[in-house]
CSV table of C-alpha atoms and ligand atoms in Angstrom, one decimal:
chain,number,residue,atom,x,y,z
A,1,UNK,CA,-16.1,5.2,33.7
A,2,UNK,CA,-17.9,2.0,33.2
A,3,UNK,CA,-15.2,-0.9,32.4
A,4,UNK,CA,-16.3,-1.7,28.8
A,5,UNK,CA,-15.3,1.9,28.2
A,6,UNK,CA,-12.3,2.2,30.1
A,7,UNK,CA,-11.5,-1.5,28.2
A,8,UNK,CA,-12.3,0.2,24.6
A,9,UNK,CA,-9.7,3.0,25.9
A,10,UNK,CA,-6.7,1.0,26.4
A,11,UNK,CA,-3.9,0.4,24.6
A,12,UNK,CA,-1.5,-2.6,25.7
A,13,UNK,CA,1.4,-2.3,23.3
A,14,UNK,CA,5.0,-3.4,23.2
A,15,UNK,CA,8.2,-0.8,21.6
A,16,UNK,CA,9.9,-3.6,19.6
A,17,UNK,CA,13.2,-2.3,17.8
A,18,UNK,CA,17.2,-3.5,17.0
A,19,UNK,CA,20.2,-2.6,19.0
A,20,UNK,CA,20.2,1.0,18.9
A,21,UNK,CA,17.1,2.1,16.6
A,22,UNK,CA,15.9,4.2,19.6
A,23,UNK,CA,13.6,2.3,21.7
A,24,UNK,CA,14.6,3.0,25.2
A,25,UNK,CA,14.8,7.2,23.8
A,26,UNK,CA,11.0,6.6,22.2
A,27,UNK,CA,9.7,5.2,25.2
A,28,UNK,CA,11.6,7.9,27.4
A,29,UNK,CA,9.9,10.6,25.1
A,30,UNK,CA,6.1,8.7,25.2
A,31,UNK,CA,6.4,8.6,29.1
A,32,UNK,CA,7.4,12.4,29.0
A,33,UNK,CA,4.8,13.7,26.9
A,34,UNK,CA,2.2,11.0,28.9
A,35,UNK,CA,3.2,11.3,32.2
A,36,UNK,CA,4.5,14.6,32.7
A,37,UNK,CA,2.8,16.2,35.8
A,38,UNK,CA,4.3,19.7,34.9
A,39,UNK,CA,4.7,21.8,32.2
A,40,UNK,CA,7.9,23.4,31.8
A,41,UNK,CA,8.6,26.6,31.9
A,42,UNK,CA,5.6,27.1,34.5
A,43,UNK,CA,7.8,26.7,37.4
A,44,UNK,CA,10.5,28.8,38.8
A,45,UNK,CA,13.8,28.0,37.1
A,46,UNK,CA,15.6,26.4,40.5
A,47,UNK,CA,12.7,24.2,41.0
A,48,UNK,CA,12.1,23.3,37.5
A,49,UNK,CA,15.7,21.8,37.5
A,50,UNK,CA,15.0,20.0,41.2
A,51,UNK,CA,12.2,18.5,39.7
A,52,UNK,CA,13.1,17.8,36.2
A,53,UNK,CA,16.5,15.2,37.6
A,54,UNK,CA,14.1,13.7,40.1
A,55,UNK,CA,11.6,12.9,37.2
A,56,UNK,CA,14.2,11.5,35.1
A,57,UNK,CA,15.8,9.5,37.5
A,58,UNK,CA,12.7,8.2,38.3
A,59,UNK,CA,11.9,7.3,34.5
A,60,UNK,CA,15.1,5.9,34.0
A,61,UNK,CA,14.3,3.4,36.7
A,62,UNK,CA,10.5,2.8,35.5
A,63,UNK,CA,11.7,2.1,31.9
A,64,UNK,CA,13.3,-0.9,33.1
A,65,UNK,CA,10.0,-2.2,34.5
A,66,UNK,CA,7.9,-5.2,32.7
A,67,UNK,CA,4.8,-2.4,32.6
A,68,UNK,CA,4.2,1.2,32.6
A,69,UNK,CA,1.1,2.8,32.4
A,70,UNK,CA,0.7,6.4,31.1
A,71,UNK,CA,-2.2,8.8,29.8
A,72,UNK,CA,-3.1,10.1,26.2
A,73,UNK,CA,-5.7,11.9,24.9
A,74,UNK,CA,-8.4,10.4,27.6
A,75,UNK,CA,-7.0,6.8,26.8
A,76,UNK,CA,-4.1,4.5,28.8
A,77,UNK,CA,-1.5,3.2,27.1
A,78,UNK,CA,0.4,0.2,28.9
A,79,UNK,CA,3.8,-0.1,27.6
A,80,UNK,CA,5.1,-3.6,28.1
A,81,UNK,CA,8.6,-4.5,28.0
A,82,UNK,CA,9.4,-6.5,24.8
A,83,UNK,CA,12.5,-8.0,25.0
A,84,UNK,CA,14.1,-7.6,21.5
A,85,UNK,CA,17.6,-7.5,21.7
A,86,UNK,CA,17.5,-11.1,21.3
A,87,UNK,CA,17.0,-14.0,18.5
A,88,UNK,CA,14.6,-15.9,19.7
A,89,UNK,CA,13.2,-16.4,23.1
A,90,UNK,CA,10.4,-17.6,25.4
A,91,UNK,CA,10.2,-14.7,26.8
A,92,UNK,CA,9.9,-12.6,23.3
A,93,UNK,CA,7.0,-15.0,22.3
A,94,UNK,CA,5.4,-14.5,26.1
A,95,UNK,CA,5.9,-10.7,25.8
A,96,UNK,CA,4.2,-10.8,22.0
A,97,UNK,CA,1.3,-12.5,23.2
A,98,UNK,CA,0.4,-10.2,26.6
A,99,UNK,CA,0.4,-7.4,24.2
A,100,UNK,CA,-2.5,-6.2,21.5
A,101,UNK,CA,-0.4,-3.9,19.4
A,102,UNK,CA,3.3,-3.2,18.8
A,103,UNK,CA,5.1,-0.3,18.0
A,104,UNK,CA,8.3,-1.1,15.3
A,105,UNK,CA,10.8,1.8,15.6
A,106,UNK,CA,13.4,1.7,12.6
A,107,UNK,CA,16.6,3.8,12.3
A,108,UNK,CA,16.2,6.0,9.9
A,109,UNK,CA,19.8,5.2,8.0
A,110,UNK,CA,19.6,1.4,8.9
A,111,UNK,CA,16.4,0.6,8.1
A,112,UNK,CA,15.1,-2.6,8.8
A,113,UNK,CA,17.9,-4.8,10.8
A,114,UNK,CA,17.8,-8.2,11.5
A,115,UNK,CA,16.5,-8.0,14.9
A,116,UNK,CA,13.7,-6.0,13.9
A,117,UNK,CA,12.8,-8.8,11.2
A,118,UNK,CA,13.1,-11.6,13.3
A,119,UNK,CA,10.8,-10.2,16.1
A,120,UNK,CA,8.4,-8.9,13.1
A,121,UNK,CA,8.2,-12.6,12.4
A,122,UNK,CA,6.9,-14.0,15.5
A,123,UNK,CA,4.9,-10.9,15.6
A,124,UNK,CA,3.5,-12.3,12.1
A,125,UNK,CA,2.9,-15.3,14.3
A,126,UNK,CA,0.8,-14.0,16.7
A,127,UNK,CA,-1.1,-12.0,14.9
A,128,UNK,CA,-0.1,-9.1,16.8
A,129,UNK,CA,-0.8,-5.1,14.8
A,130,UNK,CA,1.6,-3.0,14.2
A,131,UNK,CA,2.5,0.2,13.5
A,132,UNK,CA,5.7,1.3,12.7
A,133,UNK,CA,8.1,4.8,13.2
A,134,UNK,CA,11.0,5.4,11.3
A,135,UNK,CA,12.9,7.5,14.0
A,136,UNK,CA,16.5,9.5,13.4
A,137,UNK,CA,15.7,11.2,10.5
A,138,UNK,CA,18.1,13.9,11.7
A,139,UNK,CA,20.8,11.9,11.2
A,140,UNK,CA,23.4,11.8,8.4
A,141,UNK,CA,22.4,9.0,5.3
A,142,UNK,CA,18.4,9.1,6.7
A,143,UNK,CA,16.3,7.8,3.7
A,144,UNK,CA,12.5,7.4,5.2
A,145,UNK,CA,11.4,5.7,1.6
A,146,UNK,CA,14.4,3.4,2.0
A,147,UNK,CA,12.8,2.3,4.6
A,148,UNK,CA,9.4,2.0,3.7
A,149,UNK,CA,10.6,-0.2,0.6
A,150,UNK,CA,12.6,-2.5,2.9
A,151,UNK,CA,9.2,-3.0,4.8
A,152,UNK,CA,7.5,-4.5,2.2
A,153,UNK,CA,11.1,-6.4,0.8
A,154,UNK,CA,12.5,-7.8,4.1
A,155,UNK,CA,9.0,-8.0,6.0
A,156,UNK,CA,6.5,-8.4,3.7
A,157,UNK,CA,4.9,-5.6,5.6
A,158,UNK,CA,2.1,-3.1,4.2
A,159,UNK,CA,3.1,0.0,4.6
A,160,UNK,CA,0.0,2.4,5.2
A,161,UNK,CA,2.2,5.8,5.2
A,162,UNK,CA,0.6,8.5,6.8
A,163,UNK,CA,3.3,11.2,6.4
A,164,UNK,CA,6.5,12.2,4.6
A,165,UNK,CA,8.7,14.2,6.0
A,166,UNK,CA,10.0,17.9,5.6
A,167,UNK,CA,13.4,17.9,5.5
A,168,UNK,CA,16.1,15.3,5.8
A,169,UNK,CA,19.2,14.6,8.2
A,170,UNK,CA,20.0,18.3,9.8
A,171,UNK,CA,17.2,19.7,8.2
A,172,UNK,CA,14.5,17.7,8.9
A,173,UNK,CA,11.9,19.8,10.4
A,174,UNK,CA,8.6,17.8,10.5
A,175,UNK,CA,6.1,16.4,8.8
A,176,UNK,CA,3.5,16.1,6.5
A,177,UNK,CA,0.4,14.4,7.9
A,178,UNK,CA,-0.4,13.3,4.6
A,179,UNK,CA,-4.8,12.6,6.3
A,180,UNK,CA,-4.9,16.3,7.6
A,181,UNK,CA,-2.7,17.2,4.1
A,182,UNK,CA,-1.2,20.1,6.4
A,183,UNK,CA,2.6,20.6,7.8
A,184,UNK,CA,3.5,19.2,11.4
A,185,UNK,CA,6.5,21.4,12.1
A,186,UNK,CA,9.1,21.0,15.3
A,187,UNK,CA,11.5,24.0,13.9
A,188,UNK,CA,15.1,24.5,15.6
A,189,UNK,CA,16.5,23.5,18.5
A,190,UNK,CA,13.3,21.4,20.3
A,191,UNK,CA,13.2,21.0,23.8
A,192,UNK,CA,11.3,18.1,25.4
A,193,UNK,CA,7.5,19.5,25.5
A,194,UNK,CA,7.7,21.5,22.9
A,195,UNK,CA,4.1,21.2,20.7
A,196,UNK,CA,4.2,21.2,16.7
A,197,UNK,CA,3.2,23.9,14.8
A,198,UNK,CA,0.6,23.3,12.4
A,199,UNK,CA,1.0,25.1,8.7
A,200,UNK,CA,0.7,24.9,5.1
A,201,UNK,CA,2.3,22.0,3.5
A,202,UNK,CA,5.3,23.3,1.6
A,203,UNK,CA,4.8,24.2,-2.3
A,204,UNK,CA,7.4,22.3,-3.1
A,205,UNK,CA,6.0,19.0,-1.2
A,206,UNK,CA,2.6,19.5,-2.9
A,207,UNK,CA,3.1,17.1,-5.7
A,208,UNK,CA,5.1,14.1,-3.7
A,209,UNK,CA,2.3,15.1,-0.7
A,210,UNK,CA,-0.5,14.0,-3.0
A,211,UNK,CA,1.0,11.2,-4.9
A,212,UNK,CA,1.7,9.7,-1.3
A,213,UNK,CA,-2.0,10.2,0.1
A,214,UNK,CA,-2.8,8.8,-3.4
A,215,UNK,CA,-0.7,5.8,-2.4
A,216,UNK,CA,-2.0,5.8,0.8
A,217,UNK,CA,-5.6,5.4,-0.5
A,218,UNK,CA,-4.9,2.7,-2.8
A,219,UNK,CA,-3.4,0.3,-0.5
A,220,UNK,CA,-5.8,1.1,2.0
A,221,UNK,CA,-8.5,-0.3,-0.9
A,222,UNK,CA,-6.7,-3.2,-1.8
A,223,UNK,CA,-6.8,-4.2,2.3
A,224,UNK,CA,-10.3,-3.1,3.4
A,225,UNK,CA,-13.6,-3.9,1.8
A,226,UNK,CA,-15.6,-0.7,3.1
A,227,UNK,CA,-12.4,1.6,1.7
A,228,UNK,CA,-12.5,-0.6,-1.6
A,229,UNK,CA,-16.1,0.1,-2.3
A,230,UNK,CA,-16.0,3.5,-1.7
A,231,UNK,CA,-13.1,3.9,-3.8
A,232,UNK,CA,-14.9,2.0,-6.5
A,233,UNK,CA,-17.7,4.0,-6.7
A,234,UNK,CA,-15.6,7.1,-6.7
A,235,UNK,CA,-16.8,8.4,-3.7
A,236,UNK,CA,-14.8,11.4,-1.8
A,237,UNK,CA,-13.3,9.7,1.4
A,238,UNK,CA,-13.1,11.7,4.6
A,239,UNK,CA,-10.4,12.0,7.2
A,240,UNK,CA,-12.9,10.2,9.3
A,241,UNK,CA,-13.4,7.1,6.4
A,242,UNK,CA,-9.6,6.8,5.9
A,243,UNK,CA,-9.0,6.8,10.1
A,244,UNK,CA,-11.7,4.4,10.2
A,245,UNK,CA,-10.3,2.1,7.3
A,246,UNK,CA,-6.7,2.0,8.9
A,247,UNK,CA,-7.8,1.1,12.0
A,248,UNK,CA,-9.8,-2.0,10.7
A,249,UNK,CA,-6.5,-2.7,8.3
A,250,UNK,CA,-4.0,-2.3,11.3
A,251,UNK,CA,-6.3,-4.6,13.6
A,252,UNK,CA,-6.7,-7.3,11.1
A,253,UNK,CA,-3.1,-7.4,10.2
A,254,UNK,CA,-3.5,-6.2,7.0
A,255,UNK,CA,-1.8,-3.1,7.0
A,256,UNK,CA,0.7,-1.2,9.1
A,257,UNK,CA,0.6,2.7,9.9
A,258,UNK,CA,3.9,4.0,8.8
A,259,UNK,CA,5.0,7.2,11.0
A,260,UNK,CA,8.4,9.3,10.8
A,261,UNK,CA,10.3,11.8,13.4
A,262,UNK,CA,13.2,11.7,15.5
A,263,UNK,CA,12.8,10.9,19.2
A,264,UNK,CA,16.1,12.2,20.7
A,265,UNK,CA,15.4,16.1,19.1
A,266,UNK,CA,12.0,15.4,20.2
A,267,UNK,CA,10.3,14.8,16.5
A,268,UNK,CA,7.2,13.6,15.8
A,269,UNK,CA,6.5,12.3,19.1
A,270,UNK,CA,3.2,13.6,19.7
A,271,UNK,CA,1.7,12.5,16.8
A,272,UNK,CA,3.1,8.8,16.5
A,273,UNK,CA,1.4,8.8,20.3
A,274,UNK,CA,-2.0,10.1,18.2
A,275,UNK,CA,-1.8,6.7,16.2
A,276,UNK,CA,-1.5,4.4,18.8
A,277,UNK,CA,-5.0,5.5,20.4
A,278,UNK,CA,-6.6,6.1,16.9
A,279,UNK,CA,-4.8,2.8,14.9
A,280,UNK,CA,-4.2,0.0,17.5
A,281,UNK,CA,-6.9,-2.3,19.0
A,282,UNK,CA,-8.2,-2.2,22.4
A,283,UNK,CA,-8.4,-5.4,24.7
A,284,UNK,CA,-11.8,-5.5,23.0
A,285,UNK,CA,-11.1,-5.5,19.8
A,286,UNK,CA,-8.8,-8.5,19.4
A,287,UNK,CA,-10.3,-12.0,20.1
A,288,UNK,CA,-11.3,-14.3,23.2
A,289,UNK,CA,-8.1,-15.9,24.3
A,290,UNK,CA,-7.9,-19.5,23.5
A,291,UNK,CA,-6.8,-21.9,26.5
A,292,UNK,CA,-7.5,-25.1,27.1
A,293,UNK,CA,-9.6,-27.1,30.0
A,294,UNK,CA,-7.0,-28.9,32.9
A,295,UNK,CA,-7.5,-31.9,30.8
A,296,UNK,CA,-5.0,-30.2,28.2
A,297,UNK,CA,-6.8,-30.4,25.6
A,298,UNK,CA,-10.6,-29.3,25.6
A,299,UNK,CA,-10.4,-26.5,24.1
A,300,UNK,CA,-11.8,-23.1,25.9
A,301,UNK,CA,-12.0,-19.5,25.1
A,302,UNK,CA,-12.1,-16.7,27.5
A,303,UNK,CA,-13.0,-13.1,26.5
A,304,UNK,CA,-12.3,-10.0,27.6
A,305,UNK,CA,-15.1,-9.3,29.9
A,306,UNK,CA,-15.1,-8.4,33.6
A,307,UNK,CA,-18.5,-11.0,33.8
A,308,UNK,CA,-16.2,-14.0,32.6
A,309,UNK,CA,-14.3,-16.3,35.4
A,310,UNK,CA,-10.9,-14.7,35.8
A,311,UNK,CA,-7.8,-15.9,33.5
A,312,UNK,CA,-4.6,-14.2,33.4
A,313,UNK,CA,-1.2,-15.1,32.5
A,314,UNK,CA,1.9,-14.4,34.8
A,315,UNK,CA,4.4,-12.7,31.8
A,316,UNK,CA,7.3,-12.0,34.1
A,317,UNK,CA,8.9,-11.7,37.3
A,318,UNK,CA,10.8,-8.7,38.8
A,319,UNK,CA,12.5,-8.0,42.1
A,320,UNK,CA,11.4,-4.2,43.6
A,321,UNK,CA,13.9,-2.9,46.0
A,322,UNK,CA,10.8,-1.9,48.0
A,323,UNK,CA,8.0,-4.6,47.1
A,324,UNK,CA,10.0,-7.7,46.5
A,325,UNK,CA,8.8,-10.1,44.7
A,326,UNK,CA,6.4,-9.0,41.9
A,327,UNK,CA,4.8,-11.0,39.4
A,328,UNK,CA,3.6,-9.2,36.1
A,329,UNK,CA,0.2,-10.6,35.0
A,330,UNK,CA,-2.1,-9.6,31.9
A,331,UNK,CA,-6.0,-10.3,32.9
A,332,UNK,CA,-7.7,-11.5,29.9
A,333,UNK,CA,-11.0,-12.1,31.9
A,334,UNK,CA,-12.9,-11.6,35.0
A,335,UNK,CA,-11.9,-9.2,37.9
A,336,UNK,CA,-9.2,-9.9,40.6
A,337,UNK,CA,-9.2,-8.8,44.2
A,338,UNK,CA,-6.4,-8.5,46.1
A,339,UNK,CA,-6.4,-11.2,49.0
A,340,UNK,CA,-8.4,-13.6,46.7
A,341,UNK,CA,-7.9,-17.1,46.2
A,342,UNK,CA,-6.5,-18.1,42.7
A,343,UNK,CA,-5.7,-21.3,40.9
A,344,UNK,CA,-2.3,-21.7,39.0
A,345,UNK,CA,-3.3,-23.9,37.1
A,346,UNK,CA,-0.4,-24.8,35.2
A,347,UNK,CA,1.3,-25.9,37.9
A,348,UNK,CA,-2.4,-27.2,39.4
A,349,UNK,CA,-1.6,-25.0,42.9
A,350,UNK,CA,-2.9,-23.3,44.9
A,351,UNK,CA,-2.0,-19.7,45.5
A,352,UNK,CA,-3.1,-16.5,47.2
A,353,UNK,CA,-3.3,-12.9,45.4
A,354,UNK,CA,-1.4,-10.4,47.6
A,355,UNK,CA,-1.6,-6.4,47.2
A,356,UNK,CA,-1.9,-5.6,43.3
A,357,UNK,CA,0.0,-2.6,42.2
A,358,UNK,CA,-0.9,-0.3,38.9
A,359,UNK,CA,2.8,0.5,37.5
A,360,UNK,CA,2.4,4.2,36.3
A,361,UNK,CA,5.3,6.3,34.5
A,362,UNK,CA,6.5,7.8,37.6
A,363,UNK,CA,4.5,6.1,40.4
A,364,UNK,CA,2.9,2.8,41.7
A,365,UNK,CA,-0.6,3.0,43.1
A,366,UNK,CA,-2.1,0.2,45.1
A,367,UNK,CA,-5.6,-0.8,43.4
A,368,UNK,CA,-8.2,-3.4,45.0
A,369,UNK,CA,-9.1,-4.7,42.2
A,370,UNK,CA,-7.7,-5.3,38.9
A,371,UNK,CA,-10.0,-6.3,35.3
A,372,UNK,CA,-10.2,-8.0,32.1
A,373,UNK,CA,-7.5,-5.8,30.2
A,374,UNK,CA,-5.6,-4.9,32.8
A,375,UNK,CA,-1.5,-5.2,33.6
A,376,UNK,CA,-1.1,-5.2,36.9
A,377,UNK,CA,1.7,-6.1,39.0
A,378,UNK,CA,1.1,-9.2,42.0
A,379,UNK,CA,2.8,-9.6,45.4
A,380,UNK,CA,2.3,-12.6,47.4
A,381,UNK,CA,2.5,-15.0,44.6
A,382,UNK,CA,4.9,-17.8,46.1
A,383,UNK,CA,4.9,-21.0,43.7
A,384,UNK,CA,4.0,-19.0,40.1
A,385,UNK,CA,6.8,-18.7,37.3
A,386,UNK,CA,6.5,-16.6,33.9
A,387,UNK,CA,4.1,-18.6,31.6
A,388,UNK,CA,1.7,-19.9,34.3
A,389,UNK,CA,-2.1,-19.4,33.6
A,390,UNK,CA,-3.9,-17.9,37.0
A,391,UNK,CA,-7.3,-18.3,37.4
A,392,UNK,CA,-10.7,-18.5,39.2
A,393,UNK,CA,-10.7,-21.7,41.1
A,394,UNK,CA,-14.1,-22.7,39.9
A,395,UNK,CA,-13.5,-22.3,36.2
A,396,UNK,CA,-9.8,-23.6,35.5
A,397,UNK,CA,-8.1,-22.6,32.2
A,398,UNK,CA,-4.9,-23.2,31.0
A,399,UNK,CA,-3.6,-20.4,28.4
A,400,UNK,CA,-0.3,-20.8,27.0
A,401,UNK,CA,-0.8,-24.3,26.2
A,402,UNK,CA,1.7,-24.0,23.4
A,403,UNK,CA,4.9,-25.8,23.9
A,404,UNK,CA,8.1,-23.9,23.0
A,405,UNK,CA,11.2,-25.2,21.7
A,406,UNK,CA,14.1,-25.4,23.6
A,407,UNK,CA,16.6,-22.6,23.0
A,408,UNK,CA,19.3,-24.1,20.9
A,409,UNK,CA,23.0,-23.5,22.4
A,410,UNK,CA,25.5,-23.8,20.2
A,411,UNK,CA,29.1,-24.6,21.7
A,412,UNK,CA,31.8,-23.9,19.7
B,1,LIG,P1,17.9,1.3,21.9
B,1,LIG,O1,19.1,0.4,22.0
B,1,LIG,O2,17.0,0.9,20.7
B,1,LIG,O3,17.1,1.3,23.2
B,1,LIG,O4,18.4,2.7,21.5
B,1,LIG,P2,18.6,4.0,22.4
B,1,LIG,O5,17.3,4.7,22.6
B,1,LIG,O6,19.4,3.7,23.5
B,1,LIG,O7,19.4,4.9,21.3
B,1,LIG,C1,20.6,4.5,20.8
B,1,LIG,C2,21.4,5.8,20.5
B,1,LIG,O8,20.8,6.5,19.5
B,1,LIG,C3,21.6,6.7,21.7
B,1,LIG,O9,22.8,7.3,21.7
B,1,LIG,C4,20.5,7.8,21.4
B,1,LIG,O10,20.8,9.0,21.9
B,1,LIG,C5,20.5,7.8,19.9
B,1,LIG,N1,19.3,8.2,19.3
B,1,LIG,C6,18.0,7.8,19.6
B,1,LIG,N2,17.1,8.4,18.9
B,1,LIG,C7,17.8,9.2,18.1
B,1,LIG,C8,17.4,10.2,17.0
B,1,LIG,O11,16.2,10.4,16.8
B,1,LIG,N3,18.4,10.8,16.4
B,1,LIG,C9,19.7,10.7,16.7
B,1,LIG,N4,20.6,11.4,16.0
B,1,LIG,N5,20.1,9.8,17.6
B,1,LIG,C10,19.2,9.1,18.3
């Protein structure tokens, strides 16, 4: 695939969520229905099981990591590790701005915490998309439109809902997909891999189904031009107009894909997963990285193209048991080799590129070469700290030239 088109199919993307919405069970369910390598079912029973612990155990180590890559739908999704179980850190900020789109999952009774709110607001800061999935709806006091209301009243959010859903607390069975106007349905006791059935939206849904898509149209016009002049001019909008219109709404920041299910019985899964490839940008879509020259303060852009100098920022630091030191870096420019020469030029030193590792759902693959877009973990790197800017020695850029403020510690 040539790179602009493997660029225009990735998704970099954080899970952002409070204590306890269901972020470590989401992203467990997205690398299942990515990464899985078998379908169950299609192997004998004894084997099945063998396999099926090994997996897990392997997952449950992989969700730890900084970045894990994963297939949908002919696109990659890179899920990096946002850090939101805390008020407000460096490392929150760092994590927001290697990302190009975020995933917000809610708890269904709870709604939107604090948590969720304050990383929302240095999401808000960043400009960073985001969709968001109301998860648990099986559980007792769910209240999806609760939810959606405290969107737009605790984070000033547009909510672009694109289902409601069939059923509530025990009952909840699926959804409607309120662009398709037909019934996702997950009925009884799901297993992991189980597919939705599609069907006939409920009669007695019909009416709140389109007063919803109704709903859905209108904010979409009052957020995107094209959508608004159409609308205007009372023209009939396709599937294809609406996907089109969210897409430009979600990557602009003006509005925010709402999505419902529940990830531990396996809900909705599938198609939150569709929204992420069809609503949230691509490396290419958001704009050049702004840096500035070693002087500090010329200002320089770099953007995502493999025929720009290489720039990439080092966003964390991990220990493997097997690879030792690994350093985490998002390439907004230019290619890397492994063995190559770079520039850390926020600490102006000098420092060689080891073996690059892809971090997959259940393995790690050694790669040559790593491009514009890419998260790739780095061995090798001896002097470089989370926050450095890497780059080609000929063409120095410094990226995170903001300054953070100290984290305030408060003794009692
Ligand atoms: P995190 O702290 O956001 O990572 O949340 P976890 O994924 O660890 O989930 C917290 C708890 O909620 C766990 O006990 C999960 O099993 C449970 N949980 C997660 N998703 C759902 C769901 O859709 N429905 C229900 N009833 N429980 C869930």
């Amino acid at each position: 695939m040539a790179a602009a088109d493997a660029l225009a199919k990735t998704r970099n993307i954080g899970i952002m969520a409070h204590i306890d919405a269901g972020k470590t069970t989401t992203t467990e369910r997205i690398l299942f229905y990515t990464g899985i390598t078998y379908k169950i079912g299609e192997v004998h029973e004894g084997a099945a099981v063998m396999d099926w612990m090994e997996q897990e155990q392997e997952r449950g180590i992989t969700i730890t990591s900084a970045a894990t890559k994963c297939e949908w739908k002919g696109h990659t999704i890179q899920i990096i590790d946002t850090p939101g179980h805390v008020d407000f850190t460096v490392e929150v900020e760092r994590s927001l701005r290697v990302l190009d789109g975020a995933v917000a999952v809610y708890d269904g009774v709870a709604g939107v915490e604090p948590q969720t709110e304050n990383v929302w607001r240095q999401a808000d800061k960043y400009n960073v998309p985001r969709m968001c999935f109301v998860n648990k709806l099986d559980r007792t006091g769910a209240d999806f439109f609760r939810c959606v209301q405290m969107m737009i009243d605790r984070l000033n959010a547009t909510p672009l809902v694109l289902q409601i859903p069939i059923g509530n607390e025990a009952d909840f069975i699926g959804v409607v997909d309120l662009l398709g106007m037909r019934a996702l349905t997950w009925r009884g006791e799901t297993q992991k891999g189980d597919d939705y059935a599609i069907e006939e939206i409920p009669a007695e849904l019909a009416d709140q189904a389109a007063e919803w898509r109704e709903k859905l149209i209108e904010t979409l016009a009052d957020v995107d031009d094209e959508i608004t002049e159409k609308y205007l001019e009372g023209v009939e909008l396709t599937v294809d107009d609406l996907k089109a219109g969210i897409r430009r709404a979600t990557i602009a920041g003006k509005g925010n894909p709402v999505l419902t299910g529940s990830a531990f019985k396996n809900k909705g899964v599938q198609p939150m997963l569709d929204a992420v490839v069809d609503f949230l940008p691509s490396p290419l879509d958001v704009p050049a990285i702004e840096g500035v020259a070693t002087d500090g303060e010329t200002p320089l852009l770099r953007k995502p193209s493999n025929s720009e100098p290489f720039a990439g920022l080092a966003f964390k630091i991990q220990t493997d048991k097997h690879l030792g030191k690994l350093t985490y870096v998002r390439v907004y420019s230019g290619t890397l080799d492994s063995g190559s020469p770079v520039i850390n030029s926020t600490k102006d030193r000098k420092e060689r590129i080891g073996k690059i590792y892809q971090m997959h759902a259940n393995k790690r693959e050694e790669r040559p070469t790593a491009q514009a877009g890419d998260i790739i973990a780095v061995q090798g790197l001896k002097q470089t700290t989370t926050g450095d800017t890497l780059c080609d020695p000929a063409n120095p850029v410094i990226l995170e030239s903001m300054t953070f403020p100290e984290p305030v510690i408060s003794v009692a």
